[in-house]
Coordinates of C-alpha atoms and ligand atoms in Angstrom, one line a residue:
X277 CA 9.0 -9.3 -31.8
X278 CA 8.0 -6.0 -30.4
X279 CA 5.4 -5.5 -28.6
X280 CA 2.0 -4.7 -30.0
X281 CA 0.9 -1.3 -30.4
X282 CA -2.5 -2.3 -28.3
X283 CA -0.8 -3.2 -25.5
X284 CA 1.0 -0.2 -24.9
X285 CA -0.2 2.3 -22.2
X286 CA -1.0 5.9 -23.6
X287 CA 1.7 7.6 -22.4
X288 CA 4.1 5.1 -24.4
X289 CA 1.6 5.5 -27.6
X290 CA 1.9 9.3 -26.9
X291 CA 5.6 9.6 -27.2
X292 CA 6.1 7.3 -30.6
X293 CA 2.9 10.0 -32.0
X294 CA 5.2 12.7 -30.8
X295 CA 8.6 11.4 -32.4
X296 CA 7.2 10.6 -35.7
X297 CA 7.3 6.3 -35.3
X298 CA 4.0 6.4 -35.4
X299 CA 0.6 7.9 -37.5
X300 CA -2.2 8.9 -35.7
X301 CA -4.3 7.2 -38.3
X302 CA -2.2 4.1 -37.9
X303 CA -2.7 3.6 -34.4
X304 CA -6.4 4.4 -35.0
X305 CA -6.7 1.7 -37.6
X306 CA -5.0 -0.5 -35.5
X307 CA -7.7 -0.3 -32.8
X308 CA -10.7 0.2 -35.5
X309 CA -9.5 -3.1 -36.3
X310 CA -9.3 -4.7 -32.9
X311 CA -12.7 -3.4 -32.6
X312 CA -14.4 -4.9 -35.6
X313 CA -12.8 -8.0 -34.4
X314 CA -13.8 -8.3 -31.1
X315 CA -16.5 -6.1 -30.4
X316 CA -19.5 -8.5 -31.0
X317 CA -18.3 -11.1 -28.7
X318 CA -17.8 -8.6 -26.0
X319 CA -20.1 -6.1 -26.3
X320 CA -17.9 -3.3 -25.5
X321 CA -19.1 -0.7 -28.0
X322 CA -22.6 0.6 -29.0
X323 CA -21.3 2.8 -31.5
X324 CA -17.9 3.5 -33.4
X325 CA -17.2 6.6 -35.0
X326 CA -16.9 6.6 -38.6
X327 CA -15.0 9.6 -39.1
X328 CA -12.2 8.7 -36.1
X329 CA -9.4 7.3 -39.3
X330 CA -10.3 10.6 -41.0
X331 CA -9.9 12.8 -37.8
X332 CA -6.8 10.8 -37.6
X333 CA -5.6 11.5 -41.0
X334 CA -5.5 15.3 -40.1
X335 CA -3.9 15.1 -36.9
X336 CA -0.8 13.9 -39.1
X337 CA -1.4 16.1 -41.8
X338 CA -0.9 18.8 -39.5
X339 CA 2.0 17.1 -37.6
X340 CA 3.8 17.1 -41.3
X341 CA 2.7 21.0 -41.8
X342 CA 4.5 21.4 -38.4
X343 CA 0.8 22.9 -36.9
X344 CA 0.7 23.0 -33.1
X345 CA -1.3 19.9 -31.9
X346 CA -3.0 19.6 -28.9
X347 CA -1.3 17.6 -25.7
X348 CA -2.8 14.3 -26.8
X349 CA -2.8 14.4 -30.4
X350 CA -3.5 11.7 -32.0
X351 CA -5.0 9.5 -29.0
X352 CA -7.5 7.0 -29.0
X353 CA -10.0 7.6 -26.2
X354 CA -13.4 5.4 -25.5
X355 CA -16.3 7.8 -24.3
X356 CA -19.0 6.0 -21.8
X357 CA -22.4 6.5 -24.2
X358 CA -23.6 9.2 -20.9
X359 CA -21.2 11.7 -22.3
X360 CA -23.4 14.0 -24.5
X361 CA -21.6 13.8 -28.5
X362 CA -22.8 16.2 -31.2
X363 CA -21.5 13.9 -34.0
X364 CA -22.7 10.6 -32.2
X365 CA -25.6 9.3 -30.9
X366 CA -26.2 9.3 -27.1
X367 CA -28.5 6.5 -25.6
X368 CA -27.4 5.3 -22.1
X369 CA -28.0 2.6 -23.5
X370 CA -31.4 2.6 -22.8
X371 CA -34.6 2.5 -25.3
X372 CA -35.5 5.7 -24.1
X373 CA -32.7 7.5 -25.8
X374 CA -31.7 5.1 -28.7
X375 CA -31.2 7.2 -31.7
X376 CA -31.0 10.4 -29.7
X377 CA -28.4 12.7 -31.0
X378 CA -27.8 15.5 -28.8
X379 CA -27.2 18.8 -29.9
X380 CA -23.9 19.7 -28.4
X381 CA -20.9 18.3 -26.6
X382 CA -20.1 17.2 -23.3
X383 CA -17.4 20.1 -22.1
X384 CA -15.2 16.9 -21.5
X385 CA -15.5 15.7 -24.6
X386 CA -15.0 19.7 -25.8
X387 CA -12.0 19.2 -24.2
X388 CA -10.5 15.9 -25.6
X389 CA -11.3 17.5 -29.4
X390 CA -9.1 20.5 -28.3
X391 CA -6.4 18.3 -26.8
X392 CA -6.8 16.8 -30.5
X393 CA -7.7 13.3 -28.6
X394 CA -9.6 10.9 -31.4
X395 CA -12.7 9.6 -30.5
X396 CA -13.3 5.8 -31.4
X397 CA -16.7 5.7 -30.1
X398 CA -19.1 5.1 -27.3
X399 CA -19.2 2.8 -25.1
X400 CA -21.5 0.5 -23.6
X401 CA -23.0 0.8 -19.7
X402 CA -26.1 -0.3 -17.5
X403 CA -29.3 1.7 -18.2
X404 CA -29.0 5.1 -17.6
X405 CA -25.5 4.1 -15.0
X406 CA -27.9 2.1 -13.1
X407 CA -26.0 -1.1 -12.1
X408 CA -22.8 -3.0 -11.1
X409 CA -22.5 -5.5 -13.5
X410 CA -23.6 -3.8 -16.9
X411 CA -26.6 -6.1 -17.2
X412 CA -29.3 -3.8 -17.6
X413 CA -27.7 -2.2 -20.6
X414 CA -31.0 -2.3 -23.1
X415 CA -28.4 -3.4 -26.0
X416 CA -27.1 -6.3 -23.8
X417 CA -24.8 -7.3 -21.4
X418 CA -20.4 -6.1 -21.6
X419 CA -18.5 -9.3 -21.4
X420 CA -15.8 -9.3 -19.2
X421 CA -12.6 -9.6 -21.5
X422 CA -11.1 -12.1 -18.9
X423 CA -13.8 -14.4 -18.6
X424 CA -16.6 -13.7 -21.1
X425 CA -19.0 -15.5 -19.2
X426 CA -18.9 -13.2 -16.5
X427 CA -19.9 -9.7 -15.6
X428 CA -17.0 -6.7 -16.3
X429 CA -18.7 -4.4 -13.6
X430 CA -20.5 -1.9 -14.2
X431 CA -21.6 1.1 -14.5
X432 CA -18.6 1.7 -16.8
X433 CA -18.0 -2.2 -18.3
X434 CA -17.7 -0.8 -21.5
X435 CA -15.4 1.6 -20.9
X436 CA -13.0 -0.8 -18.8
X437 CA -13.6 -3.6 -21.0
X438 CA -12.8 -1.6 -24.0
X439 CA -9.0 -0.6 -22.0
X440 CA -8.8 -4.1 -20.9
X441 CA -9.0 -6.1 -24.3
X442 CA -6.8 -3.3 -26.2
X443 CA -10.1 -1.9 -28.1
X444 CA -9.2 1.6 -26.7
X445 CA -6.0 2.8 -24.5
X446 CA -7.9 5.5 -22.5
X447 CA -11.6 5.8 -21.8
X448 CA -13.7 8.1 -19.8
X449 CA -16.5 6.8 -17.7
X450 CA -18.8 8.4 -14.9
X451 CA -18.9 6.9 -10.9
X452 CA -21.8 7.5 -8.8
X453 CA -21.4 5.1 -6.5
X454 CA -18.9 2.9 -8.2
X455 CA -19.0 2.5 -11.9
X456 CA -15.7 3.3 -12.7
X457 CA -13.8 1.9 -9.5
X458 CA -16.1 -1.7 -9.9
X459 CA -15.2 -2.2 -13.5
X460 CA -12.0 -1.1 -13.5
X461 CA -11.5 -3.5 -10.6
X462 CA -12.9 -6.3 -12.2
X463 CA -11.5 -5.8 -15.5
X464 CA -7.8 -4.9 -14.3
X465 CA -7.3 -1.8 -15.1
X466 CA -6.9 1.9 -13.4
X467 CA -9.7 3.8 -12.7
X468 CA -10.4 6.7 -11.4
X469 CA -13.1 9.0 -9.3
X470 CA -12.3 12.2 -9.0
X471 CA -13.4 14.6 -6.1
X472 CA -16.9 15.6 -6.6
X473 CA -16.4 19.2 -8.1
X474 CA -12.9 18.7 -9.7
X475 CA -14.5 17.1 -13.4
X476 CA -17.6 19.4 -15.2
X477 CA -20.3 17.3 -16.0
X478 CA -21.9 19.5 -18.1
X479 CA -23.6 16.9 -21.3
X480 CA -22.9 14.2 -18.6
X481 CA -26.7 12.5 -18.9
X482 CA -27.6 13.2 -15.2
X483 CA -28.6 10.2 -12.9
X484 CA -27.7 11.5 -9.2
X485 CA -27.0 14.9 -9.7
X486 CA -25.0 15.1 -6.3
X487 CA -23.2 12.2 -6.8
X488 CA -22.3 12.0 -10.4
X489 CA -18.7 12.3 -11.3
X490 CA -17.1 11.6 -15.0
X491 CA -13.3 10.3 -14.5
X492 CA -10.0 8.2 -16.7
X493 CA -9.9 4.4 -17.1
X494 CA -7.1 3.3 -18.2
X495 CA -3.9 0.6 -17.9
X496 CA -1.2 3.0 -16.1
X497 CA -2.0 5.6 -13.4
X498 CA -0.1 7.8 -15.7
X499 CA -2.3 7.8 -18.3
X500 CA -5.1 8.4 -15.9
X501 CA -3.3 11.1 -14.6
X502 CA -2.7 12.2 -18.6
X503 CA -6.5 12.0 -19.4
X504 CA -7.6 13.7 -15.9
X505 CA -5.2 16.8 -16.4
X506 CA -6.8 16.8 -20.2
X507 CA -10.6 17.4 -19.0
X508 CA -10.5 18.6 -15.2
X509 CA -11.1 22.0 -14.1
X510 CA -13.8 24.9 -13.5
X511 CA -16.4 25.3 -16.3
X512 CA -19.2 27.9 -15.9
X513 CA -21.9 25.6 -17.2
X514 CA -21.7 23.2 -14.1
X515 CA -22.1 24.8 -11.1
X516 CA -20.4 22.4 -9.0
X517 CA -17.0 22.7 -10.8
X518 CA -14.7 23.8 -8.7
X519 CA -12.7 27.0 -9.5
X520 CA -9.1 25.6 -8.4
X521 CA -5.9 24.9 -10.9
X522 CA -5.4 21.6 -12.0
X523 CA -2.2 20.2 -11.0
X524 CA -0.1 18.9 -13.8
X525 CA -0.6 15.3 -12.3
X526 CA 1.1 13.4 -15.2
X527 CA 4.6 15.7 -14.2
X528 CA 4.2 15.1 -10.4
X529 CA 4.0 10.9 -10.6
X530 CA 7.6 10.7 -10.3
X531 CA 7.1 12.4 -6.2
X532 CA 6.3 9.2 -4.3
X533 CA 4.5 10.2 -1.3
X534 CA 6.9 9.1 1.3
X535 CA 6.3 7.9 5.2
X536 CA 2.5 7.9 4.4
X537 CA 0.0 7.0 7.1
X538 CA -2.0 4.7 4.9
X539 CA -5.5 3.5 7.0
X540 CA -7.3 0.4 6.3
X541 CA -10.7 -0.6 8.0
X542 CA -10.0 -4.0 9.3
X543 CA -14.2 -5.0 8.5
X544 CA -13.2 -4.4 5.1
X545 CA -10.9 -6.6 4.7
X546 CA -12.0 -9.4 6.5
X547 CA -15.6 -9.0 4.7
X548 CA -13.6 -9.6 1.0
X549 CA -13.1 -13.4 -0.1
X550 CA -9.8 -14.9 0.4
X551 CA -8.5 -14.4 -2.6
X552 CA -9.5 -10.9 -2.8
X553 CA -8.5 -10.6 1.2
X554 CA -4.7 -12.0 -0.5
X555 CA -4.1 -9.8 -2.8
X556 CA -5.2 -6.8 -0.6
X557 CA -2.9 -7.3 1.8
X558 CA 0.2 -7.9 -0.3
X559 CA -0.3 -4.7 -2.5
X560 CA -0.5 -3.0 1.5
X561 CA 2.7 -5.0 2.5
X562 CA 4.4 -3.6 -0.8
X563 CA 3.0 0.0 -0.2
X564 CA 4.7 -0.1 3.0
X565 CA 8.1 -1.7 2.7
X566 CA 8.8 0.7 -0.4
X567 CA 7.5 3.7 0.4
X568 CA 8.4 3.9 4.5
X569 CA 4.3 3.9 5.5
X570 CA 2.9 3.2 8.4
X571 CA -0.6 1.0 8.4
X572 CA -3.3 1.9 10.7
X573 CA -6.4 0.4 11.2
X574 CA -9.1 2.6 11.5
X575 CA -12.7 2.8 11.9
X576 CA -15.6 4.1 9.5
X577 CA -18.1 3.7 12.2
X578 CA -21.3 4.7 9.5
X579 CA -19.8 2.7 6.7
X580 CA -22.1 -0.2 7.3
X581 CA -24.5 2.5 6.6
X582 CA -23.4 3.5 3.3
X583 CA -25.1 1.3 0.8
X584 CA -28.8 2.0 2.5
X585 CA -28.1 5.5 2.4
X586 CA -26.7 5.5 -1.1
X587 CA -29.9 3.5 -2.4
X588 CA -32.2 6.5 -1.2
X589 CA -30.1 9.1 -2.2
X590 CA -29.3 8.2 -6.0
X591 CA -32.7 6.6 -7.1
X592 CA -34.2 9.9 -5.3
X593 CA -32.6 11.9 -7.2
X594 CA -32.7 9.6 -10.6
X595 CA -36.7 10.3 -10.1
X596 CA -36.5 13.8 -10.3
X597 CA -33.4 13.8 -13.0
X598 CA -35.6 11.3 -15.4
X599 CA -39.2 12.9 -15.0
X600 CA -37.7 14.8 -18.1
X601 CA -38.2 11.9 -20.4
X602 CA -41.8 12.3 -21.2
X603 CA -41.8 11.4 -25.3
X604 CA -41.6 14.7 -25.9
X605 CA -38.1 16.7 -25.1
X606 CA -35.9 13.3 -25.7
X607 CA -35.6 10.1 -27.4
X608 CA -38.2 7.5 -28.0
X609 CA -42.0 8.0 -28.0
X610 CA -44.3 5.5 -28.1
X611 CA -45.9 4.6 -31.6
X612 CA -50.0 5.4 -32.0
X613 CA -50.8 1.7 -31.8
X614 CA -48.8 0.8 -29.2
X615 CA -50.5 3.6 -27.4
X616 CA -53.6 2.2 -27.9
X617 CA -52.7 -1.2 -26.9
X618 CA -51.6 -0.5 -23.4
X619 CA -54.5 2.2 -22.8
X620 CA -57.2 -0.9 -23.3
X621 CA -55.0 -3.0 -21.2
X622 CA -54.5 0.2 -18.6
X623 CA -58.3 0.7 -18.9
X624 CA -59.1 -2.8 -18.0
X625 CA -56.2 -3.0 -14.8
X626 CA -57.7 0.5 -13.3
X627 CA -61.3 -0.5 -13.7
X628 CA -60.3 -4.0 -12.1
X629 CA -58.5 -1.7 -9.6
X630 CA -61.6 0.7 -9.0
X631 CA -58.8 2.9 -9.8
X632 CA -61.3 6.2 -10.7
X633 CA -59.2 9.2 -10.7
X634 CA -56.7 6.7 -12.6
X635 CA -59.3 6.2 -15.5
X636 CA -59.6 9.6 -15.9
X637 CA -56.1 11.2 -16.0
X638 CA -56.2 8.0 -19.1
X639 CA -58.7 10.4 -20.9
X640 CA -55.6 12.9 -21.2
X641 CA -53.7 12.4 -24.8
X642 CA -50.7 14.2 -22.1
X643 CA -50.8 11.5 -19.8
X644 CA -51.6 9.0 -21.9
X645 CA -48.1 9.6 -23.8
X646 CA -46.0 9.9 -20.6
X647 CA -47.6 6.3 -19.6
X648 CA -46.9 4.7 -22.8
X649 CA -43.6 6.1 -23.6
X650 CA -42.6 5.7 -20.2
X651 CA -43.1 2.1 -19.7
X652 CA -41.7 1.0 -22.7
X653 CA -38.2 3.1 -22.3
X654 CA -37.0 2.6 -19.4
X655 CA -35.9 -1.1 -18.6
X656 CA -37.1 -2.9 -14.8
X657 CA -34.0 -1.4 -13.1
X658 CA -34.3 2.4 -14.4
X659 CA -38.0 2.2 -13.1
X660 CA -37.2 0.2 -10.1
X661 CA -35.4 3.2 -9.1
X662 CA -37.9 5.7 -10.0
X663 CA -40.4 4.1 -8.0
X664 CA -38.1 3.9 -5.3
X665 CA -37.0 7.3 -5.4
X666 CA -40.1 8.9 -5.9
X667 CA -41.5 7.2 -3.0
X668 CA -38.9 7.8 -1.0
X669 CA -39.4 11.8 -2.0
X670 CA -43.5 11.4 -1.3
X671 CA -45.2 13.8 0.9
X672 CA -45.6 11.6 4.2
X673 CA -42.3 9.4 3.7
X674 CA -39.9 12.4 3.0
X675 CA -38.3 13.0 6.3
X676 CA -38.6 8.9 7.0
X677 CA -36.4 8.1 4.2
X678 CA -35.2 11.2 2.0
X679 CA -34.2 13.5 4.7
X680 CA -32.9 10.3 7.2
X681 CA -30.5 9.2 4.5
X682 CA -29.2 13.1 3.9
X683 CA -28.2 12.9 8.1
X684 CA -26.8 9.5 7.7
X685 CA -24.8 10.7 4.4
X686 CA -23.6 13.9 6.6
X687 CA -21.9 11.3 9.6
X688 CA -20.7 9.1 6.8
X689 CA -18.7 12.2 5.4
X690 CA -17.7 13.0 8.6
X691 CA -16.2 9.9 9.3
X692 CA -14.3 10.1 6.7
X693 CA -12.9 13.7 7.5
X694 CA -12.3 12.1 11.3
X695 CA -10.0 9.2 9.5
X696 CA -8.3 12.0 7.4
X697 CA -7.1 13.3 10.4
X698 CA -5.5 10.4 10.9
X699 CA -4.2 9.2 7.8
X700 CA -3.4 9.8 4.4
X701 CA -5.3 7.5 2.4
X702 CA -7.3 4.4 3.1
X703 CA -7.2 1.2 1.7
X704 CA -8.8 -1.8 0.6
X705 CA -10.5 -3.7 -1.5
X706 CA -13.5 -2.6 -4.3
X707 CA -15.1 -5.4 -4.2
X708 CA -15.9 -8.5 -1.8
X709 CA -15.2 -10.6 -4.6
X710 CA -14.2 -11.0 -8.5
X711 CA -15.8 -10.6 -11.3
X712 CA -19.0 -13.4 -11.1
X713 CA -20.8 -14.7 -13.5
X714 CA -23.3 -13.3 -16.2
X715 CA -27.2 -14.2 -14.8
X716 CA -26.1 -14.8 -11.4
X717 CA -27.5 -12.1 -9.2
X718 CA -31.0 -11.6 -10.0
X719 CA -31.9 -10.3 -6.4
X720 CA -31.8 -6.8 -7.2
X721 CA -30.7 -6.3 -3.3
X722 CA -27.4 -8.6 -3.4
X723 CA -26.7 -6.7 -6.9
X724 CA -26.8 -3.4 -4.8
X725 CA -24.6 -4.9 -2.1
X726 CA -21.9 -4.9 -4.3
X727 CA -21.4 -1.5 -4.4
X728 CA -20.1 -2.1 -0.6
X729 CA -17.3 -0.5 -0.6
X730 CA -17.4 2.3 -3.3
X731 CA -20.5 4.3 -2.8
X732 CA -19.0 5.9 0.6
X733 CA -16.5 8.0 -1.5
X734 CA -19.4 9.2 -3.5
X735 CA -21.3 9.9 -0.5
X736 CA -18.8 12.0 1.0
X737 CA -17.5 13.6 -2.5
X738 CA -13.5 12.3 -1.9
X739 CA -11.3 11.1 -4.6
X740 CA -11.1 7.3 -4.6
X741 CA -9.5 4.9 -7.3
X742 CA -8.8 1.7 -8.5
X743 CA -5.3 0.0 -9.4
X744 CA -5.1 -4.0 -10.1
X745 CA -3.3 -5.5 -7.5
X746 CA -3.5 -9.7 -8.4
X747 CA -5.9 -12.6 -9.6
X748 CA -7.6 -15.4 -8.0
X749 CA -6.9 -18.6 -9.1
X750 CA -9.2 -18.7 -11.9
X751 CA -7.7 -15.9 -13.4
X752 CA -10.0 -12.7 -12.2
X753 CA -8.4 -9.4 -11.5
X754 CA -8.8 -8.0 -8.2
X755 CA -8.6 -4.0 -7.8
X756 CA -7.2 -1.9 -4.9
X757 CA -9.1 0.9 -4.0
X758 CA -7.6 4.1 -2.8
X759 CA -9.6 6.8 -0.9
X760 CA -7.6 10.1 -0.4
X761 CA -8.8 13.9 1.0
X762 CA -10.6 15.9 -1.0
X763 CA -8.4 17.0 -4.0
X764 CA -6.1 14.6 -3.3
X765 CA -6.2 13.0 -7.0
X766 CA -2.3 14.1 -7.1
X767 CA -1.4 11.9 -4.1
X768 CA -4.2 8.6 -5.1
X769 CA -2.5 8.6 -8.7
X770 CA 1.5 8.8 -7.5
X771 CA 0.9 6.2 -4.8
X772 CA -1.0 3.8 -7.3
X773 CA 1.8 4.8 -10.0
X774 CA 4.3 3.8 -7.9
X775 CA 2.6 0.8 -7.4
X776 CA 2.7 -0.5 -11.0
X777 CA 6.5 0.2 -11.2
X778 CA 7.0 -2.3 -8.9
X779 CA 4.4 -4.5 -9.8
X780 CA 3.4 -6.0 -13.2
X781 CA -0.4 -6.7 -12.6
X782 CA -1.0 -4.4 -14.9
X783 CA 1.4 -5.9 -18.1
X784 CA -0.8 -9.1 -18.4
X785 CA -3.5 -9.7 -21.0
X786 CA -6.6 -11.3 -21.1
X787 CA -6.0 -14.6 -23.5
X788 CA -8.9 -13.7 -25.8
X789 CA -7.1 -10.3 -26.4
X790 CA -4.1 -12.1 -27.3
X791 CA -6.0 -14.2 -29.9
X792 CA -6.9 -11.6 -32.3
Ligands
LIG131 N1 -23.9 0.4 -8.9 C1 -24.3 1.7 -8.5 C2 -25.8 1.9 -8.9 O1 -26.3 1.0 -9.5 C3 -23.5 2.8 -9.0 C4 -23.7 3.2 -10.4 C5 -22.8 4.3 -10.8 O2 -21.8 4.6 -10.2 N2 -23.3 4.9 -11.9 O3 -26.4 2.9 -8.7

């Protein structure tokens, strides 16, 4: 029997589109299908389009007229529900925005339309990005497709889920300290970070501003390289993109980088669980018997550093980048009764609190909506971080926290332009451990922890991604992550391409996949 359309990484999907074995709308019924089969157990989508088998439809009628098409005609791609969609709603899955259409597209999502990509839908994420395991999503938990009673990572879980159980061949997601490396890592697929600057994030819902990056999940390198090359590049609306070429990635896979330097922090390793530690190593051994490469350890002397530094930065800047949800611009605003409820219950707090200038700013109808609309959109995590950022951005604490963690963020880069004098890439694990289960960390500080080993990439703004590289012995992917220079994205993707054709991590399926 041949093998499922599903299973097939892009690329392949692209070139039976291409030589006429197969419709556009066929392969977007096919995963439409998978979809309404599997989504409610997994959690994997908050919305599917409705017109994606009718966009479909086109793409072949024009294929038949002989129209040009765009490079990935006919391709089903996921979108992470950040990505601003004119036809779609957009809620980062949060109460705050559910129902919130916005009124253009994101210019990556401009981009995939052009390529003549078909959108299947959105995908499901923590609140507002804000998490590692996909928890704090306000429409419930992602399901990891290997193990649905544990977590698929997060930020992204939606989008890697959605690649790993065959509901979507390519997906985009955002990393700003991990989400698309963590899930893709625990889900095993690819994922990819690109170098701050390389991806416009224009209608990217902003959490930390300089942080944020949107970038491919996918099963192949290649096809990340495929979706990168589709929506990289300048764009005058964000002012971070970079003005430099994209490379055609996809076309330069088949250079393997040879005699790398490849670093690895020893710490790093030794930190990871055994299994984890294993698998690590053996992807390292094959990386260098192949491909001629040296390993050298190396040292990230602030690294230990990173995660402290990360968790002042990001909810800083989250403060600022969600005072603009106020019940008026965006999204939900808080119903005249409940309104009411909360002030009496406000009233009766401040006057228990002596709270005076409190009790008055509740006489403003202004505030009064802020307070009410506020506290009930935004889930415990989302305001956990506003109340961390915002105090950490308070007149009196600024320079203690705020301005500390900018130094520390400056020697963290550093060390990484120190250890790209010395090698090529580095490498190691994402995580310290596999995928765990749903419920299990409800200290808010060991859920940051995990972010260990991805946030430094962000922090310095390098290109980092994540290939599978084994399981444990329950079954749990493990990821590799590579860190390269900045604009390095060429060099990350043909190392972890040649990678998978010598290693078949990547051709195995989750069983619950297989079932339906
Ligand atoms: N886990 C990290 C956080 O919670 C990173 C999230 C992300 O990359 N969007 O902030």
């Amino acid at each position: 029997m041949s093998t499922p359309l599903w299973q097939l990484p892009a690329a392949q999907l692209l070139a039976l589109l291409q030589q006429g074995d197969v419709g556009a709308e066929e392969l977007a019924v096919q995963f439409l299908d998978r979809i309404e089969m599997l989504n409610e157990r997994l959690g994997v989508f908050l919305y599917v389009n409705p017109e994606a088998r009718q966009q479909a439809r086109r793409i072949d009628q024009r294929r038949r007229a002989g129209e040009p098409l765009g490079p990935l005609a006919g391709l089903p791609v996921a979108l992470k529900d950040n990505l601003c969609t004119a036809d779609m709603p957009t809620t980062c899955a949060s109460r705050m925005l559910q129902g919130y259409r916005s009124p253009f597209d994101a210019t990556v999502v401009e981009r995939l339309r052009r390529a003549d990509a078909v959108v299947l839908g959105k995908t499901n994420l923590d609140e507002f990005a804000m998490g590692s395991s996909n928890e704090t999503s306000y429409f419930g938990p992602v399901r990891n497709p290997w193990d649905a009673e544990r977590i698929p990572g997060g930020s992204s879980g939606g989008a890697a889920a959605a690649v790993a159980a065959g509901l979507a061949p390519l997906s985009l997601g955002s990393d700003t300290g991990g989400s698309i490396r963590l899930p893709a890592g625990l889900c095993g697929v690819v994922g990819l970070k690109p170098t701050y600057g390389r991806v416009s994030r224009w209608g990217l819902v902003a959490f930390a501003s300089s942080l944020d990056q949107i970038g491919p999940l996918a099963r192949t390198a290649e096809d990340c390289a495929l979706l990168l090359e589709t929506v990289a590049g300048h764009d005058p609306r964000d002012s971070t993109s970079v003005p430099q070429p994209v490379p055609p990635y996809r076309q330069r896979l088949s250079e393997p980088p040879r005699q790398l330097r490849i670093g690895y922090v020893p710490e790093h390793l030794e930190q990871a669980s055994e299994p984890v530690q294993q698998a690590v190593r053996q992807a390292l051994d094959l990386l260098v018997q192949n491909l001629d490469a040296q390993l050298v350890p190396i040292q990230m002397s602030h690294a230990r550093f990173a995660v402290a530094t990360y968790y002042i930065i990001a909810p800083s800047e989250a403060s600022s980048n969600l005072a603009r949800y106020d019940g008026i611009h965006y999204g939900y605003r808080a119903d005249e009764q409940a309104m009411l409820d909360q002030l009496r219950r406000q009233r009766e707090e401040l006057r228990r609190a002596g709270d005076d200038r409190g009790l008055e700013e509740l006489d403003s109808p202004l505030v009064r909506l802020y307070r009410t609309t506020r506290s009930q959109g935004f889930g415990a995590e989302v305001k956990r971080r506003i109340m961390l950022g915002t105090y950490a951005l308070s007149a009196g604490y600024y320079d203690q926290y705020y301005l500390k963690a900018l130094k520390v963020r400056r020697l963290i880069r550093q060390d990484y332009l120190d250890a790209f004098e010395q090698v090529d890439v580095i490498a190691g694990p994402v995580s310290t451990t596999t995928a765990f289960a749903l419920g299990e960390k409800q200290d808010p500080l060991e859920m940051y922890l995990v972010d260990l080993y991805t946030v430094g990439a962000n922090l310095a703004g390098v290109p980092a991604l994540s290939v599978p590289c084994g399981f444990d012995s329950e079954g749990l992917p493990v990821g590799l992550q590579l860190q390269g220079p900045l604009f390095s994205e060429a060099r990350l993707l043909q190392l972890a391409h040649h990678y998978q054709q010598h290693t078949a991590w990547h051709k195995q399926h989750p069983q619950l996949a297989l079932q339906v």
